[in-house]
């Protein structure tokens, strides 16, 4: 067993980022021969939601004159081969049909449609299976997919930009330019990688955001679903979020509210008597099969996610600009949330500093 091949499979899997959700990113490398004189005879990855899986793409890439080598080859797959008929036929069956010699994986598939049955099928066919290789890397790669199935909620990323003196907005929430152009472009890239983007009522009203990916246009880039919380249904119907250009979900608690009919806008009621609002909201997102949410503010919403301990990752831009230290006419400026979690990375993005933190259960 050679970890270098699994690293290669992980690298291939990543090529699917932003294109395969709600499926996982999966890579597969087919390696022929004994330790010391191995060679790759096929490679593939899951490229697009609904299309062929990694294993099939790897098998398809093998040159016809090499296919006889498969029984003496190992398939390095980042995730347990599937055992069910979904949009694609089962990969476990394909590997059996091709008489692959051995299968090595990072992780078991948490999807209940598979969950161990892929490995069981392979073993029953006499194929040697090893799992748990570079398991942490595999889980990190598909953190959204694993969180969705294991915690029954989307992976939650909190993002904001703050001034050097710790403000997120001007007086009474007035929008101020904080992060630079490069950071803003990076945020649009992040949006293209997540299933949904969320803002609270004040941000929707004061900033009138479009929450699209206009600064990261890629042919395949999909605009995420927009989510806004409008508890009492007070938002003006002319704001950009209601322009029908992207699917938009409005969460509210106003039973008596009259819901406007709008293209591409769904209203979802959460009963004020139901218990913790955010817990219900993330459960509802789970039911809608949304695997990840980028929460873009404002402070109240970001803080509520932190207080409910419903978050997985924090991405914070700190600019070099100073707002004025909360004095004088800035006395009513809005303080940025306090960061918490484990420091993962810190880097420069243009003139800004980007710091990423992750939440780890129990700390
Ligand atoms: C694999 N290899 O490359 C992927 C797998 O609807 P389908 O047929 O595309 O199946 C989707 C499910 O299959 C997905 O939820 C996950 O459990 C598994 N994805 N499995 O063997 C792959 N993408
Ligand atoms: Zn499959």
Short mmCIF file of C-alpha atoms and ligand atoms in Angstrom, two decimals:
data_model
loop_
_atom_site.label_atom_id
_atom_site.label_comp_id
_atom_site.label_asym_id
_atom_site.label_seq_id
_atom_site.Cartn_x
_atom_site.Cartn_y
_atom_site.Cartn_z
CA UNK A 1 0.00 0.00 0.00
CA UNK A 2 1.39 3.31 -1.02
CA UNK A 3 -0.03 6.56 0.33
CA UNK A 4 1.26 8.51 -2.63
CA UNK A 5 -1.44 6.96 -4.83
CA UNK A 6 -4.14 7.92 -2.36
CA UNK A 7 -2.79 11.46 -2.27
CA UNK A 8 -3.10 11.48 -6.04
CA UNK A 9 -6.69 10.19 -5.79
CA UNK A 10 -7.48 12.98 -3.30
CA UNK A 11 -5.95 15.53 -5.65
CA UNK A 12 -8.14 14.26 -8.50
CA UNK A 13 -11.23 14.31 -6.30
CA UNK A 14 -10.68 18.02 -5.60
CA UNK A 15 -11.11 18.80 -9.29
CA UNK A 16 -14.82 18.24 -8.73
CA UNK A 17 -15.11 21.03 -6.15
CA UNK A 18 -18.12 23.21 -6.82
CA UNK A 19 -19.54 20.86 -9.47
CA UNK A 20 -20.65 17.68 -7.71
CA UNK A 21 -22.63 18.76 -4.66
CA UNK A 22 -24.72 17.26 -3.10
CA UNK A 23 -22.58 14.30 -4.14
CA UNK A 24 -19.14 13.93 -2.57
CA UNK A 25 -15.91 14.70 -4.38
CA UNK A 26 -14.33 11.35 -5.24
CA UNK A 27 -11.09 10.40 -6.98
CA UNK A 28 -9.80 7.03 -8.13
CA UNK A 29 -6.36 5.80 -9.23
CA UNK A 30 -5.79 2.31 -10.65
CA UNK A 31 -2.32 0.99 -9.90
CA UNK A 32 -0.79 -2.14 -11.39
CA UNK A 33 2.06 -4.18 -10.02
CA UNK A 34 4.04 -5.08 -6.95
CA UNK A 35 5.42 -2.61 -4.43
CA UNK A 36 8.50 -0.99 -5.90
CA UNK A 37 7.51 -1.31 -9.54
CA UNK A 38 4.03 0.02 -9.63
CA UNK A 39 2.50 2.09 -12.36
CA UNK A 40 -0.74 3.98 -12.77
CA UNK A 41 -2.90 2.48 -15.51
CA UNK A 42 -6.00 4.61 -14.99
CA UNK A 43 -7.29 7.73 -13.25
CA UNK A 44 -10.66 9.35 -12.84
CA UNK A 45 -12.81 11.56 -10.68
CA UNK A 46 -16.43 12.45 -10.22
CA UNK A 47 -16.69 15.52 -12.41
CA UNK A 48 -20.27 16.67 -12.31
CA UNK A 49 -23.38 15.95 -10.29
CA UNK A 50 -25.48 13.20 -11.88
CA UNK A 51 -22.68 12.04 -14.15
CA UNK A 52 -20.30 9.07 -13.99
CA UNK A 53 -18.57 8.26 -10.72
CA UNK A 54 -14.81 8.31 -10.13
CA UNK A 55 -14.32 4.54 -10.44
CA UNK A 56 -16.07 4.32 -13.81
CA UNK A 57 -14.09 7.27 -15.16
CA UNK A 58 -10.86 5.62 -14.00
CA UNK A 59 -11.79 2.30 -15.65
CA UNK A 60 -12.76 4.14 -18.85
CA UNK A 61 -9.34 5.82 -18.92
CA UNK A 62 -7.43 2.50 -19.02
CA UNK A 63 -5.93 1.83 -22.44
CA UNK A 64 -7.55 -1.23 -24.08
CA UNK A 65 -4.20 -3.05 -24.16
CA UNK A 66 -3.90 -2.60 -20.38
CA UNK A 67 -7.32 -3.83 -19.27
CA UNK A 68 -6.00 -7.37 -18.73
CA UNK A 69 -3.90 -5.92 -15.88
CA UNK A 70 -6.93 -5.01 -13.76
CA UNK A 71 -7.06 -8.29 -11.77
CA UNK A 72 -3.54 -7.57 -10.59
CA UNK A 73 -4.25 -3.92 -9.86
CA UNK A 74 -5.39 -1.92 -6.85
CA UNK A 75 -8.10 0.73 -7.01
CA UNK A 76 -7.26 3.63 -4.70
CA UNK A 77 -10.62 5.31 -4.17
CA UNK A 78 -11.13 8.20 -1.75
CA UNK A 79 -14.60 6.93 -0.74
CA UNK A 80 -16.23 3.52 -0.41
CA UNK A 81 -17.52 2.44 -3.84
CA UNK A 82 -21.29 2.80 -4.04
CA UNK A 83 -23.57 -0.22 -3.97
CA UNK A 84 -26.88 1.31 -5.06
CA UNK A 85 -28.59 2.44 -8.24
CA UNK A 86 -28.86 6.21 -8.09
CA UNK A 87 -28.27 8.44 -11.08
CA UNK A 88 -25.44 6.01 -11.79
CA UNK A 89 -25.13 2.22 -11.51
CA UNK A 90 -23.17 0.78 -8.55
CA UNK A 91 -19.39 1.20 -8.69
CA UNK A 92 -18.89 -1.91 -6.54
CA UNK A 93 -20.55 -3.98 -9.31
CA UNK A 94 -18.33 -2.41 -11.94
CA UNK A 95 -15.16 -3.19 -9.98
CA UNK A 96 -16.37 -6.78 -9.53
CA UNK A 97 -17.19 -7.11 -13.21
CA UNK A 98 -13.71 -5.83 -14.11
CA UNK A 99 -12.23 -8.26 -11.55
CA UNK A 100 -10.15 -5.59 -9.84
CA UNK A 101 -7.54 -7.18 -7.55
CA UNK A 102 -7.90 -4.97 -4.48
CA UNK A 103 -9.69 -1.85 -3.28
CA UNK A 104 -8.20 0.72 -0.87
CA UNK A 105 -10.25 3.65 0.47
CA UNK A 106 -10.01 6.63 2.82
CA UNK A 107 -13.53 6.49 4.24
CA UNK A 108 -16.77 4.55 4.47
CA UNK A 109 -19.65 6.29 2.67
CA UNK A 110 -22.00 7.79 5.32
CA UNK A 111 -24.90 7.85 2.84
CA UNK A 112 -27.36 5.26 4.25
CA UNK A 113 -27.91 3.98 0.70
CA UNK A 114 -24.30 2.75 0.76
CA UNK A 115 -22.93 2.77 4.36
CA UNK A 116 -20.76 -0.34 4.32
CA UNK A 117 -22.72 -2.23 1.69
CA UNK A 118 -20.23 -1.32 -1.02
CA UNK A 119 -17.41 -2.93 0.95
CA UNK A 120 -19.62 -5.91 1.85
CA UNK A 121 -20.35 -6.56 -1.84
CA UNK A 122 -16.68 -6.40 -2.77
CA UNK A 123 -15.62 -8.68 0.08
CA UNK A 124 -18.36 -11.17 -0.77
CA UNK A 125 -16.89 -11.30 -4.29
CA UNK A 126 -13.50 -12.17 -2.81
CA UNK A 127 -11.91 -8.75 -3.40
CA UNK A 128 -9.51 -7.56 -0.68
CA UNK A 129 -10.63 -4.26 0.84
CA UNK A 130 -8.76 -1.85 3.07
CA UNK A 131 -10.30 1.31 4.45
CA UNK A 132 -9.20 4.17 6.71
CA UNK A 133 -6.16 5.11 4.63
CA UNK A 134 -5.56 8.89 4.95
CA UNK A 135 -8.98 8.93 6.60
CA UNK A 136 -8.60 12.44 8.05
CA UNK A 137 -7.73 13.91 4.67
CA UNK A 138 -10.73 12.15 3.12
CA UNK A 139 -13.08 13.52 5.78
CA UNK A 140 -11.67 17.00 5.40
CA UNK A 141 -12.12 16.87 1.64
CA UNK A 142 -15.79 16.01 2.00
CA UNK A 143 -16.47 17.80 5.29
CA UNK A 144 -19.76 19.08 3.87
CA UNK A 145 -20.96 15.63 2.81
CA UNK A 146 -19.98 14.01 6.13
CA UNK A 147 -21.50 16.80 8.24
CA UNK A 148 -24.73 16.55 6.26
CA UNK A 149 -25.19 12.82 6.88
CA UNK A 150 -23.67 12.55 10.35
CA UNK A 151 -25.01 15.73 11.96
CA UNK A 152 -28.16 16.06 9.85
CA UNK A 153 -27.43 19.68 9.03
CA UNK A 154 -25.39 21.59 6.46
CA UNK A 155 -21.73 22.49 6.98
CA UNK A 156 -21.83 26.08 8.25
CA UNK A 157 -19.19 28.66 7.33
CA UNK A 158 -19.25 32.07 9.00
CA UNK A 159 -17.62 34.82 7.00
CA UNK A 160 -17.08 38.50 7.66
CA UNK A 161 -14.68 41.37 7.05
CA UNK A 162 -13.62 43.67 9.89
CA UNK A 163 -11.60 46.86 10.13
CA UNK A 164 -8.24 46.96 11.90
CA UNK A 165 -10.07 48.32 14.94
CA UNK A 166 -12.64 45.53 14.92
CA UNK A 167 -15.76 46.93 13.24
CA UNK A 168 -17.95 45.17 10.72
CA UNK A 169 -20.21 48.09 9.80
CA UNK A 170 -20.54 51.81 10.34
CA UNK A 171 -22.97 53.65 12.58
CA UNK A 172 -26.35 51.91 12.85
CA UNK A 173 -25.12 49.26 10.44
CA UNK A 174 -24.23 51.58 7.56
CA UNK A 175 -22.27 49.63 4.96
CA UNK A 176 -18.61 50.59 4.71
CA UNK A 177 -15.97 49.32 2.34
CA UNK A 178 -13.71 47.08 4.40
CA UNK A 179 -12.07 44.30 2.38
CA UNK A 180 -10.12 44.86 -0.84
CA UNK A 181 -10.96 43.79 -4.39
CA UNK A 182 -8.97 40.57 -4.20
CA UNK A 183 -10.78 39.49 -1.04
CA UNK A 184 -14.13 40.32 -2.60
CA UNK A 185 -13.30 38.20 -5.60
CA UNK A 186 -12.28 35.32 -3.34
CA UNK A 187 -15.64 35.54 -1.57
CA UNK A 188 -17.41 35.11 -4.89
CA UNK A 189 -15.31 32.04 -5.54
CA UNK A 190 -16.33 30.68 -2.13
CA UNK A 191 -19.96 31.37 -2.99
CA UNK A 192 -19.58 29.26 -6.13
CA UNK A 193 -18.33 26.38 -3.95
CA UNK A 194 -21.20 26.30 -1.45
CA UNK A 195 -24.84 25.29 -1.83
CA UNK A 196 -26.27 28.36 -0.12
CA UNK A 197 -25.43 31.87 1.11
CA UNK A 198 -27.27 33.40 4.03
CA UNK A 199 -27.80 36.90 5.41
CA UNK A 200 -29.98 38.40 8.13
CA UNK A 201 -32.69 41.01 7.81
CA UNK A 202 -30.51 44.05 8.50
CA UNK A 203 -27.88 43.07 5.98
CA UNK A 204 -30.56 42.43 3.35
CA UNK A 205 -32.11 45.82 4.04
CA UNK A 206 -29.02 47.98 4.50
CA UNK A 207 -26.61 46.45 1.98
CA UNK A 208 -29.16 45.13 -0.55
CA UNK A 209 -26.77 42.29 -1.54
CA UNK A 210 -27.25 40.21 -4.67
CA UNK A 211 -25.41 37.17 -3.30
CA UNK A 212 -24.33 35.95 -6.70
CA UNK A 213 -20.95 35.01 -8.19
CA UNK A 214 -20.48 37.88 -10.66
CA UNK A 215 -16.82 38.33 -9.66
CA UNK A 216 -16.04 34.64 -10.21
CA UNK A 217 -17.69 33.77 -13.49
CA UNK A 218 -16.89 30.23 -14.56
CA UNK A 219 -18.76 28.38 -17.27
CA UNK A 220 -19.86 25.74 -14.81
CA UNK A 221 -20.07 28.00 -11.76
CA UNK A 222 -23.46 27.69 -10.21
CA UNK A 223 -25.11 30.53 -8.38
CA UNK A 224 -25.94 29.34 -4.89
CA UNK A 225 -29.35 29.36 -3.26
CA UNK A 226 -29.89 32.58 -1.31
CA UNK A 227 -31.27 32.43 2.19
CA UNK A 228 -32.54 35.39 4.16
CA UNK A 229 -34.06 35.55 7.60
CA UNK A 230 -36.99 37.92 7.71
CA UNK A 231 -38.76 37.04 10.94
CA UNK A 232 -41.61 39.48 10.66
CA UNK A 233 -41.66 39.74 6.85
CA UNK A 234 -40.64 43.36 6.84
CA UNK A 235 -38.27 43.32 3.89
CA UNK A 236 -39.12 45.48 0.93
CA UNK A 237 -40.21 43.40 -2.06
CA UNK A 238 -37.98 45.38 -4.43
CA UNK A 239 -34.63 44.33 -2.92
CA UNK A 240 -32.21 42.37 -5.09
CA UNK A 241 -32.75 39.13 -3.16
CA UNK A 242 -36.27 38.96 -4.56
CA UNK A 243 -35.31 39.57 -8.20
CA UNK A 244 -35.94 35.92 -9.12
CA UNK A 245 -32.43 35.46 -10.55
CA UNK A 246 -31.51 32.67 -8.09
CA UNK A 247 -33.50 30.33 -5.88
CA UNK A 248 -34.14 32.18 -2.62
CA UNK A 249 -35.53 30.91 0.69
CA UNK A 250 -37.03 33.30 3.22
CA UNK A 251 -37.27 31.99 6.79
CA UNK A 252 -39.85 33.75 8.91
CA UNK A 253 -41.91 33.36 12.09
CA UNK A 254 -44.87 35.44 11.09
CA UNK A 255 -47.90 33.16 11.03
CA UNK A 256 -50.24 35.96 10.04
CA UNK A 257 -47.96 37.31 7.35
CA UNK A 258 -49.33 37.56 3.85
CA UNK A 259 -46.85 35.86 1.57
CA UNK A 260 -46.22 37.52 -1.75
CA UNK A 261 -46.14 35.26 -4.82
CA UNK A 262 -42.72 35.55 -6.37
CA UNK A 263 -40.65 33.70 -8.91
CA UNK A 264 -37.94 31.55 -7.41
CA UNK A 265 -38.72 32.61 -3.81
CA UNK A 266 -39.80 30.08 -1.20
CA UNK A 267 -41.22 31.16 2.16
CA UNK A 268 -40.53 28.81 5.02
CA UNK A 269 -42.32 29.29 8.35
CA UNK A 270 -40.69 28.28 11.61
CA UNK A 271 -43.07 28.31 14.53
CA UNK A 272 -42.03 30.65 17.36
CA UNK A 273 -43.21 27.88 19.74
CA UNK A 274 -41.04 25.22 18.13
CA UNK A 275 -37.91 25.86 20.20
CA UNK A 276 -34.51 27.12 19.08
CA UNK A 277 -34.97 28.92 15.76
CA UNK A 278 -31.58 28.13 14.23
CA UNK A 279 -31.82 24.45 15.11
CA UNK A 280 -35.07 24.27 13.15
CA UNK A 281 -33.66 26.31 10.34
CA UNK A 282 -30.67 24.01 9.82
CA UNK A 283 -32.93 20.96 10.02
CA UNK A 284 -35.11 22.45 7.33
CA UNK A 285 -32.03 23.09 5.17
CA UNK A 286 -31.05 19.45 5.69
CA UNK A 287 -34.46 18.38 4.41
CA UNK A 288 -33.96 20.57 1.39
CA UNK A 289 -30.67 18.71 0.81
CA UNK A 290 -28.52 21.82 1.24
CA UNK A 291 -25.10 20.58 2.34
CA UNK A 292 -23.34 23.86 3.04
CA UNK A 293 -24.15 27.44 3.94
CA UNK A 294 -21.89 30.48 3.84
CA UNK A 295 -23.25 32.93 6.40
CA UNK A 296 -22.27 36.44 5.33
CA UNK A 297 -23.67 38.51 8.18
CA UNK A 298 -24.46 40.66 9.88
CA UNK A 299 -23.12 40.51 13.38
CA UNK A 300 -26.39 39.50 15.02
CA UNK A 301 -26.82 36.50 12.76
CA UNK A 302 -23.15 35.48 12.99
CA UNK A 303 -23.26 35.73 16.77
CA UNK A 304 -26.44 33.64 16.96
CA UNK A 305 -24.78 30.84 15.02
CA UNK A 306 -21.78 31.00 17.36
CA UNK A 307 -23.92 31.06 20.47
CA UNK A 308 -25.90 28.05 19.28
CA UNK A 309 -22.59 26.34 18.48
CA UNK A 310 -23.93 25.74 15.00
CA UNK A 311 -20.88 26.45 12.92
CA UNK A 312 -17.93 24.58 11.46
CA UNK A 313 -15.62 27.17 9.99
CA UNK A 314 -14.95 30.89 10.32
CA UNK A 315 -13.27 32.97 7.61
CA UNK A 316 -12.36 36.46 8.73
CA UNK A 317 -10.83 39.26 6.66
CA UNK A 318 -9.10 42.03 8.59
CA UNK A 319 -8.32 45.16 6.63
CA UNK A 320 -5.78 47.81 7.41
CA UNK A 321 -8.37 50.57 7.53
CA UNK A 322 -9.44 52.03 10.85
CA UNK A 323 -12.98 53.09 11.40
CA UNK A 324 -12.40 55.39 14.33
CA UNK A 325 -12.34 53.23 17.44
CA UNK A 326 -16.00 53.68 18.24
CA UNK A 327 -15.67 57.33 19.14
CA UNK A 328 -17.49 60.42 18.04
CA UNK A 329 -19.78 59.82 15.13
CA UNK A 330 -18.65 56.19 15.09
CA UNK A 331 -19.97 55.52 18.57
CA UNK A 332 -22.85 53.53 17.07
CA UNK A 333 -20.67 51.52 14.72
CA UNK A 334 -21.14 47.76 14.78
CA UNK A 335 -18.47 45.64 16.46
CA UNK A 336 -17.36 42.50 14.63
CA UNK A 337 -18.05 39.13 16.30
CA UNK A 338 -15.34 37.71 18.55
CA UNK A 339 -13.46 34.91 16.84
CA UNK A 340 -13.25 31.50 18.45
CA UNK A 341 -12.27 27.96 17.50
CA UNK A 342 -8.96 26.55 16.36
CA UNK A 343 -6.68 28.63 14.19
CA UNK A 344 -6.20 26.83 10.88
CA UNK A 345 -4.44 29.34 8.67
CA UNK A 346 -3.50 32.99 8.29
CA UNK A 347 -2.51 34.58 5.01
CA UNK A 348 -2.41 37.85 3.11
CA UNK A 349 -5.05 38.46 0.45
CA UNK A 350 -4.00 41.70 -1.22
CA UNK A 351 -3.75 44.20 1.61
CA UNK A 352 -6.08 42.19 3.88
CA UNK A 353 -5.31 39.40 6.27
CA UNK A 354 -7.48 36.29 6.03
CA UNK A 355 -7.69 34.03 9.06
CA UNK A 356 -9.53 30.72 9.11
CA UNK A 357 -10.73 28.96 12.25
CA UNK A 358 -12.48 25.66 12.68
CA UNK A 359 -14.82 24.57 15.40
CA UNK A 360 -13.95 21.30 16.98
CA UNK A 361 -16.62 19.67 19.09
CA UNK A 362 -16.02 19.85 22.78
CA UNK A 363 -13.66 22.81 22.91
C1 LIG B 1 -18.80 6.37 -5.63
N1 LIG B 1 -18.04 7.09 -6.49
O1 LIG B 1 -17.51 8.95 -7.58
C2 LIG B 1 -19.30 9.03 -6.06
C3 LIG B 1 -20.07 8.29 -5.12
O2 LIG B 1 -27.06 9.40 -7.72
P1 LIG B 1 -25.70 8.78 -7.88
O3 LIG B 1 -25.75 7.45 -8.57
O4 LIG B 1 -24.71 9.73 -8.54
O5 LIG B 1 -25.15 8.44 -6.41
C4 LIG B 1 -24.81 9.43 -5.51
C5 LIG B 1 -24.28 8.81 -4.24
O6 LIG B 1 -23.19 7.93 -4.55
C6 LIG B 1 -23.69 9.83 -3.27
O7 LIG B 1 -24.65 10.31 -2.35
C7 LIG B 1 -22.61 9.02 -2.58
O8 LIG B 1 -23.16 8.21 -1.57
C8 LIG B 1 -22.10 8.16 -3.70
N2 LIG B 1 -21.07 8.88 -4.46
N3 LIG B 1 -19.77 7.00 -4.92
O9 LIG B 1 -18.63 5.19 -5.50
C9 LIG B 1 -18.23 8.37 -6.74
N4 LIG B 1 -19.56 10.33 -6.32
ZN1 LIG B 2 -20.33 5.01 -7.42
#
